[in-house]
Short mmCIF file of N, CA and C in Angstrom, two decimals:
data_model
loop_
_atom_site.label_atom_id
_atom_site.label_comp_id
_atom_site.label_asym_id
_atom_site.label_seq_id
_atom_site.Cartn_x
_atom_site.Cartn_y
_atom_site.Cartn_z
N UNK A 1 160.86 186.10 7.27
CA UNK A 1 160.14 185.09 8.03
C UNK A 1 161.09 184.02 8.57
N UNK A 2 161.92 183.44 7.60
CA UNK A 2 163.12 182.34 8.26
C UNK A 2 164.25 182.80 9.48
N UNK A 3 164.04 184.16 9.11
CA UNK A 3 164.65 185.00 10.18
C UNK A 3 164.23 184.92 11.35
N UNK A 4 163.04 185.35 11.46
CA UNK A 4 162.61 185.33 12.75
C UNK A 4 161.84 183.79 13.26
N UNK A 5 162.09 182.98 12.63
CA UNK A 5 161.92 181.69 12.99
C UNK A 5 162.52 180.89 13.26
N UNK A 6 164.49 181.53 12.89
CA UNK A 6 165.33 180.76 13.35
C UNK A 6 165.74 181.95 14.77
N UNK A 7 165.08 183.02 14.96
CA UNK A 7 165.76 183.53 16.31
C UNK A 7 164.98 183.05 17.56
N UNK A 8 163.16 182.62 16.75
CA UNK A 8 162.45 182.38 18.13
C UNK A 8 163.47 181.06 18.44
N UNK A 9 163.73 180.28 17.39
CA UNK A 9 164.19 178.48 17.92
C UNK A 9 165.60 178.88 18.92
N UNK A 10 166.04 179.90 18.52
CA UNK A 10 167.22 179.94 19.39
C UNK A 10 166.80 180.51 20.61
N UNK A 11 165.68 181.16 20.81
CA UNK A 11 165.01 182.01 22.37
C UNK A 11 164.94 180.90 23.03
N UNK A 12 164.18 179.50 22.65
CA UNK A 12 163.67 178.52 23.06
C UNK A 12 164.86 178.12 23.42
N UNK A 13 166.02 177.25 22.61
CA UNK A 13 167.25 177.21 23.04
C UNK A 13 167.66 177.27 24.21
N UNK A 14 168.09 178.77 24.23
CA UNK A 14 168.87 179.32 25.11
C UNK A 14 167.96 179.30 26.35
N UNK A 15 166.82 179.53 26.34
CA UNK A 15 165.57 179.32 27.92
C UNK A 15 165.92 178.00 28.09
N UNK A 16 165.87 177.04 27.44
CA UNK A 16 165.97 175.81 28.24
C UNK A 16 167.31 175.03 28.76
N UNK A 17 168.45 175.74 27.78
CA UNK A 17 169.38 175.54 28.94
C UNK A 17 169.40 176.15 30.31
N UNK A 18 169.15 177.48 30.40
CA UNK A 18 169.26 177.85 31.40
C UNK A 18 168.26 177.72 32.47
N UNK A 19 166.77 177.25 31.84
CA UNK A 19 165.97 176.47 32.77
C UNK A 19 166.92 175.24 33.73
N UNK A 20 167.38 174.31 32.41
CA UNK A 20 168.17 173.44 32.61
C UNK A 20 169.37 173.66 33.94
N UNK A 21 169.93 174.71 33.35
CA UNK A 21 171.18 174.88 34.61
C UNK A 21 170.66 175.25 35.79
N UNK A 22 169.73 176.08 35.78
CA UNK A 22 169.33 176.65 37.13
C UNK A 22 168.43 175.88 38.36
N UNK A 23 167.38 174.96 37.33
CA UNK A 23 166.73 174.08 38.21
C UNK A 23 166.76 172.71 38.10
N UNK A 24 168.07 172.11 37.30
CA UNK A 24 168.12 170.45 37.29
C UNK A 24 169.84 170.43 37.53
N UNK A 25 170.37 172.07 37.28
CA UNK A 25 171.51 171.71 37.68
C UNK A 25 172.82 170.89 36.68
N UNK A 26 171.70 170.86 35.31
CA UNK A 26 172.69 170.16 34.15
C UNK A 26 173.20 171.38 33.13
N UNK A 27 173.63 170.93 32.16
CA UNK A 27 174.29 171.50 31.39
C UNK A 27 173.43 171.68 29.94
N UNK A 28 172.83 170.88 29.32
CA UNK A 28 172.17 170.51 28.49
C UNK A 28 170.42 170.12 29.05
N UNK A 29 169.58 170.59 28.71
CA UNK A 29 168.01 170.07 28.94
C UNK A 29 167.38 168.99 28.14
N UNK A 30 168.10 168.33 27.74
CA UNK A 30 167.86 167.11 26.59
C UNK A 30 167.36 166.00 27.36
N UNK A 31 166.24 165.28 27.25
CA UNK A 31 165.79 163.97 28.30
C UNK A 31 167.14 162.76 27.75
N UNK A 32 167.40 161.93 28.28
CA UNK A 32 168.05 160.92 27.66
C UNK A 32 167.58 159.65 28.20
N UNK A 33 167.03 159.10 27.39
CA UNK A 33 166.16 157.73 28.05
C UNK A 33 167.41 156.75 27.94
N UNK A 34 166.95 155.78 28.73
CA UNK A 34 168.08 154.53 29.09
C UNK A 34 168.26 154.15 27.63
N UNK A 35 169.07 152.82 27.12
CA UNK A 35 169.70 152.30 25.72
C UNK A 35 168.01 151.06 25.55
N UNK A 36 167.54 150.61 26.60
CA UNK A 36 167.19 149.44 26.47
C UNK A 36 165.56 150.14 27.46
N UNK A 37 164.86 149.49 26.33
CA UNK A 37 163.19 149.92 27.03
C UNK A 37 163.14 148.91 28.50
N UNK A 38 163.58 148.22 28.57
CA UNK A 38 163.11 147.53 29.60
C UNK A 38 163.43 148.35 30.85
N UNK A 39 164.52 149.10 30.78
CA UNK A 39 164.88 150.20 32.09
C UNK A 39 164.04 151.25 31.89
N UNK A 40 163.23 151.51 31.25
CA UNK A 40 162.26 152.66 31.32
C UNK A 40 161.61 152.62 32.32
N UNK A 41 161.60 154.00 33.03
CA UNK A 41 160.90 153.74 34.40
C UNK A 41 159.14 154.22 33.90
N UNK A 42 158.31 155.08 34.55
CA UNK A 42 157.17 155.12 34.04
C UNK A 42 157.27 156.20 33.59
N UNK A 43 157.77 156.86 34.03
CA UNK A 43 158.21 158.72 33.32
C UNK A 43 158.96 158.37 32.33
N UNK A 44 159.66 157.79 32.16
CA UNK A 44 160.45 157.52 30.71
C UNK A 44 159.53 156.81 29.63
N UNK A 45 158.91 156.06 29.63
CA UNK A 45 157.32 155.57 28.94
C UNK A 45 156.84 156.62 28.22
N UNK A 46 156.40 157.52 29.27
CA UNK A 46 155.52 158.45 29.15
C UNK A 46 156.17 159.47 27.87
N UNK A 47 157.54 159.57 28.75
CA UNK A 47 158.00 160.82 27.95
C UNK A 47 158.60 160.34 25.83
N UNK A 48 158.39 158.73 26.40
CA UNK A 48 158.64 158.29 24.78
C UNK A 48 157.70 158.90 23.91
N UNK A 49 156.16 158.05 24.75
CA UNK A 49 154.80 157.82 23.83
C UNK A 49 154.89 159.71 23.47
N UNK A 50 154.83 160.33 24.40
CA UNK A 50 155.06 161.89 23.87
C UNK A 50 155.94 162.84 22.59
N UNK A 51 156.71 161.88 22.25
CA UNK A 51 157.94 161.88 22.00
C UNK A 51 157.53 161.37 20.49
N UNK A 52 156.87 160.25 20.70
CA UNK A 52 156.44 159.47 19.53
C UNK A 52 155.32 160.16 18.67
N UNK A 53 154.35 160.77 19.54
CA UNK A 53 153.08 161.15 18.96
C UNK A 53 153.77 162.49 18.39
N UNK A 54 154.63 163.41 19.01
CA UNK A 54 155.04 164.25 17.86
C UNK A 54 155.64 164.17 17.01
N UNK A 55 156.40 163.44 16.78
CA UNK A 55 156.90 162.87 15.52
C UNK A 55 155.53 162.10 14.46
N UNK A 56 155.13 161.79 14.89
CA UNK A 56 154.14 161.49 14.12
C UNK A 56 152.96 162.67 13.59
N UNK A 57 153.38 163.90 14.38
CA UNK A 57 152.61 164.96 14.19
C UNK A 57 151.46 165.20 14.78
N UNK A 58 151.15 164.28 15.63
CA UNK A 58 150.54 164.99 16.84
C UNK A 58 151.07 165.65 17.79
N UNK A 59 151.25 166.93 17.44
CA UNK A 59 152.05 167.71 18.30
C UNK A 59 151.34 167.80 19.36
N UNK A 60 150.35 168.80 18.94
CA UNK A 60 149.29 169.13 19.72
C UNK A 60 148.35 168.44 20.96
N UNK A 61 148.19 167.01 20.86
CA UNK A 61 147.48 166.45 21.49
C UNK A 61 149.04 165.72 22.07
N UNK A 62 150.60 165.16 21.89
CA UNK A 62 151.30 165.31 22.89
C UNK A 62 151.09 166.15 23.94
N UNK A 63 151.19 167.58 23.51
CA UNK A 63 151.51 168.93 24.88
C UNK A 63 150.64 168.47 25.07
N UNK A 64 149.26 168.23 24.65
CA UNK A 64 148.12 168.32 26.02
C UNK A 64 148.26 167.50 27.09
N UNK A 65 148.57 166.01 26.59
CA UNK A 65 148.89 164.79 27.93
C UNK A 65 149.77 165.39 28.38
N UNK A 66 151.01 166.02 28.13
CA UNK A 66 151.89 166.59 28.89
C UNK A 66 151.40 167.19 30.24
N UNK A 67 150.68 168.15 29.40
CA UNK A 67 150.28 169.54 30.41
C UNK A 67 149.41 168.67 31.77
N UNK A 68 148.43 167.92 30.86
CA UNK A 68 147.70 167.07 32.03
C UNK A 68 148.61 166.30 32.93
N UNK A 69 149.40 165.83 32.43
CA UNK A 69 150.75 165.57 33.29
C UNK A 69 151.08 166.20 34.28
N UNK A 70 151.02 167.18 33.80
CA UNK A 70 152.11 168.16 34.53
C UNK A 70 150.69 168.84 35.85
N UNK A 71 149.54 168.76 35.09
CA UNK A 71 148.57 169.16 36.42
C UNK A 71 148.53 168.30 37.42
N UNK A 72 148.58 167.40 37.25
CA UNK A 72 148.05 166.15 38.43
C UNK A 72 149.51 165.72 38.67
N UNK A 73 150.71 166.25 38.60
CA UNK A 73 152.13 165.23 38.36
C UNK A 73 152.27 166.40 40.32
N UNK A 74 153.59 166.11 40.81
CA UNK A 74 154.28 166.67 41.90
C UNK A 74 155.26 167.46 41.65
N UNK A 75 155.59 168.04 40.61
CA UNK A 75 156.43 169.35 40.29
C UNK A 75 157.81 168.90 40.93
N UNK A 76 157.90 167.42 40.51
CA UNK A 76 159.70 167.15 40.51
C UNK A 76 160.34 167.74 39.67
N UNK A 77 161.44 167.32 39.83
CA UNK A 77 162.93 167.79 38.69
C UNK A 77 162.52 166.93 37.45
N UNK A 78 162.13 165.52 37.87
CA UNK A 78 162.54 164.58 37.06
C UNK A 78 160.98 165.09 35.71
N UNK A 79 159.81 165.45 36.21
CA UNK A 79 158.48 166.02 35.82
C UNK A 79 159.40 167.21 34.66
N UNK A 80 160.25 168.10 35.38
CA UNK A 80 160.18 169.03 34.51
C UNK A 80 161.15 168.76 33.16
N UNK A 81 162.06 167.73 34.41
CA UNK A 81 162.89 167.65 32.73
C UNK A 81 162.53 166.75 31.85
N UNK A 82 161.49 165.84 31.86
CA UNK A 82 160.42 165.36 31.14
C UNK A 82 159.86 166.69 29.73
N UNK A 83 159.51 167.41 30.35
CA UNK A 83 158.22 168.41 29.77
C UNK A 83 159.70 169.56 28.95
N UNK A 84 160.94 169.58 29.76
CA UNK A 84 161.64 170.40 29.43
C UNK A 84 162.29 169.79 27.52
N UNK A 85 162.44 168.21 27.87
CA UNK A 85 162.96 167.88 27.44
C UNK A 85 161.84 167.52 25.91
N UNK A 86 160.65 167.47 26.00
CA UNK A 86 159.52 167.34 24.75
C UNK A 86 159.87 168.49 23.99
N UNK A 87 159.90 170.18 25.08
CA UNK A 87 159.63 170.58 24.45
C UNK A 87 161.36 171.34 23.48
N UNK A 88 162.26 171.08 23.69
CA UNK A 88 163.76 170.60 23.00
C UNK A 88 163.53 169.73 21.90
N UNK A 89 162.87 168.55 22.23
CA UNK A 89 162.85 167.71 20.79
C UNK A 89 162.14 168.55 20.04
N UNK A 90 160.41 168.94 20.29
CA UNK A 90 159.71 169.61 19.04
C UNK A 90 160.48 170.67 18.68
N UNK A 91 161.63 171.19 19.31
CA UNK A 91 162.07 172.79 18.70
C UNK A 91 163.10 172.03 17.95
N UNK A 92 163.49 170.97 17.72
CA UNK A 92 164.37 170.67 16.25
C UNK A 92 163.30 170.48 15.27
N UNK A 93 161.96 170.15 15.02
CA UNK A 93 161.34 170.00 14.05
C UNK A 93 161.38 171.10 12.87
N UNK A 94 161.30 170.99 11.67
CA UNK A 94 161.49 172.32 10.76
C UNK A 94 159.92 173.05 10.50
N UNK A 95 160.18 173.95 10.75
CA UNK A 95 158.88 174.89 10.15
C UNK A 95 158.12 174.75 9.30
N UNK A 96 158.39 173.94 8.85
CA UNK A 96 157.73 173.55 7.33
C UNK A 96 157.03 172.21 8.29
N UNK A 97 157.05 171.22 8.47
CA UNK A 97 156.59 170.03 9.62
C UNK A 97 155.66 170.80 10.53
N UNK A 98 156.19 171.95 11.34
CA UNK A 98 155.26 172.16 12.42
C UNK A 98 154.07 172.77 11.97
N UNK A 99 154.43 173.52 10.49
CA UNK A 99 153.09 174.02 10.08
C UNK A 99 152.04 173.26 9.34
N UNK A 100 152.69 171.63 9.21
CA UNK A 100 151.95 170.72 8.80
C UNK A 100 151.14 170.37 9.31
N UNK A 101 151.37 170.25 10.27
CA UNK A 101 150.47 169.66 12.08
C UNK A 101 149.75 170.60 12.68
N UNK A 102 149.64 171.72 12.25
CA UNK A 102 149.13 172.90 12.78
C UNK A 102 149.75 173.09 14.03
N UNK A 103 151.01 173.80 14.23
CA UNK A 103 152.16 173.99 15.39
C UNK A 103 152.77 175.17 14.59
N UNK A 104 153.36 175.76 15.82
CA UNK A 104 154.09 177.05 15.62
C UNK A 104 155.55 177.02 16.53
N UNK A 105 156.28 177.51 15.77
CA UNK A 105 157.36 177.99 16.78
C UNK A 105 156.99 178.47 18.09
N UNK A 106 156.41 179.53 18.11
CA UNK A 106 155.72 180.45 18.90
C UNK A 106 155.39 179.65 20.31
N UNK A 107 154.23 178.49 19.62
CA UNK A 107 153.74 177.93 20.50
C UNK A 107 154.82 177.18 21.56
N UNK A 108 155.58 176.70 21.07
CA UNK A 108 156.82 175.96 21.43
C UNK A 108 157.75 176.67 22.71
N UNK A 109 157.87 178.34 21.94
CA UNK A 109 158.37 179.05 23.15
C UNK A 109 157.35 179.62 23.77
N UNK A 110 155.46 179.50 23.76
CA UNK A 110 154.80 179.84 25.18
C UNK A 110 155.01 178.87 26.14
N UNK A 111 154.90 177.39 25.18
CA UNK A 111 155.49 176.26 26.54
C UNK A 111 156.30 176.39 27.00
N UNK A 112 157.52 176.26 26.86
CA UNK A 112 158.32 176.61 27.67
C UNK A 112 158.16 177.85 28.82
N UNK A 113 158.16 179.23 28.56
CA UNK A 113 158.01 180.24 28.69
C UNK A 113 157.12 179.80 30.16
N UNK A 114 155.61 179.18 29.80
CA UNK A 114 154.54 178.90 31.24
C UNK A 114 155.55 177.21 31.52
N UNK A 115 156.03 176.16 31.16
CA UNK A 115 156.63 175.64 31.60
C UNK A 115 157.61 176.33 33.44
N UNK A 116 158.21 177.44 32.80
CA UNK A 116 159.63 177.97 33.58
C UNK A 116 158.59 178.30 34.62
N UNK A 117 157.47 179.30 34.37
CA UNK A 117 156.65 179.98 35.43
C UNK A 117 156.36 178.83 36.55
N UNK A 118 155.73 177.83 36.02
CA UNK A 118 155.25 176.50 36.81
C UNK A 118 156.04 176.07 37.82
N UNK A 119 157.47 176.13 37.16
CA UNK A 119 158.81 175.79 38.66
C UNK A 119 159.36 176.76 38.73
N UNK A 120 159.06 178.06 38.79
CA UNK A 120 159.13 179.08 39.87
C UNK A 120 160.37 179.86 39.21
N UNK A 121 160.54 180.08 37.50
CA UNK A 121 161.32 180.56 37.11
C UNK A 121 160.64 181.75 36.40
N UNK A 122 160.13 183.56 37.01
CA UNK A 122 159.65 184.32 36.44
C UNK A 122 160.63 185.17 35.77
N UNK A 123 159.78 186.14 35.30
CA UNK A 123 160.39 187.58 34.77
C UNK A 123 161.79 187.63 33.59
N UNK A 124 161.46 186.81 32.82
CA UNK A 124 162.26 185.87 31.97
C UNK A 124 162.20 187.42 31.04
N UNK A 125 160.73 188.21 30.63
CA UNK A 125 160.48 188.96 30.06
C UNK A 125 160.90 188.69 28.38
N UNK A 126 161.46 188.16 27.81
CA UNK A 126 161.42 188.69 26.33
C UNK A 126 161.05 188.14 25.50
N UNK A 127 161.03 188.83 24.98
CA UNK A 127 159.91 189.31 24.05
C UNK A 127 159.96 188.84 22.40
N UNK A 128 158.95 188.10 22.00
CA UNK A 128 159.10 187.24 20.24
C UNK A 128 159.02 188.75 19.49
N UNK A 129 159.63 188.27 18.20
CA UNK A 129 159.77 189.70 17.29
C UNK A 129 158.02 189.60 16.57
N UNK A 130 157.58 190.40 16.29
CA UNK A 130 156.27 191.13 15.85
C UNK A 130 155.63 191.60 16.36
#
């Protein structure tokens, strides 16, 4: 089981750098908010309180404002590496945490996974072990 829970975290991984490289053009998919809240623009806000509520273990109801985000948002760069970048932080959480909150690895790499589809990154194809 730790097996295949440390290969999905690395699927996730490796998709979001290369989400990362291909459609923001960086190296790393990590959000990095300014040093000082006062430069937070409103997407940086957003992407805290998101940020915050999963750590607190609302995983679940984070992705959802996300996603609602992401319905009504304009499918910028800055949108995805928002959503790219939530879903990087929850994939450091330990398995033992996400199953506290009722969260899955799994779930972590379908976001992403319909994340990539959303900005026009298909046929990714592979496939979680079971």
């Amino acid at each position: 089981m730790d097996y295949e829970q440390d290969y999905i975290m690395r699927l996730v991984k490796d998709m979001a750098r290369m989400i990362a490289k291909m459609l923001l053009g960086r190296k790393t998919p990590e959000y990095v908010l300014p040093e000082e809240e006062e430069e937070y623009s409103s997407l940086d806000s957003l992407y805290r309180k998101w940020e915050r509520m999963a750590d607190e273990g609302q995983i679940n109801e984070a992705e959802n404002e996300l996603s609602d985000f992401l319905e009504e948002g304009t499918g910028s760069r800055e949108e995805l590496r928002a959503a790219l970048g939530f879903y990087v932080h929850i994939n450091e959480f330990s398995d033992d945490f996400l199953d506290e909150h009722d969260y899955s690895r799994e779930e972590i790499y379908q976001g992403v996974e319909e994340l990539s589809a959303r900005f026009g990154v298909t046929g990714l194809n592979i496939k979680l072990p079971g």
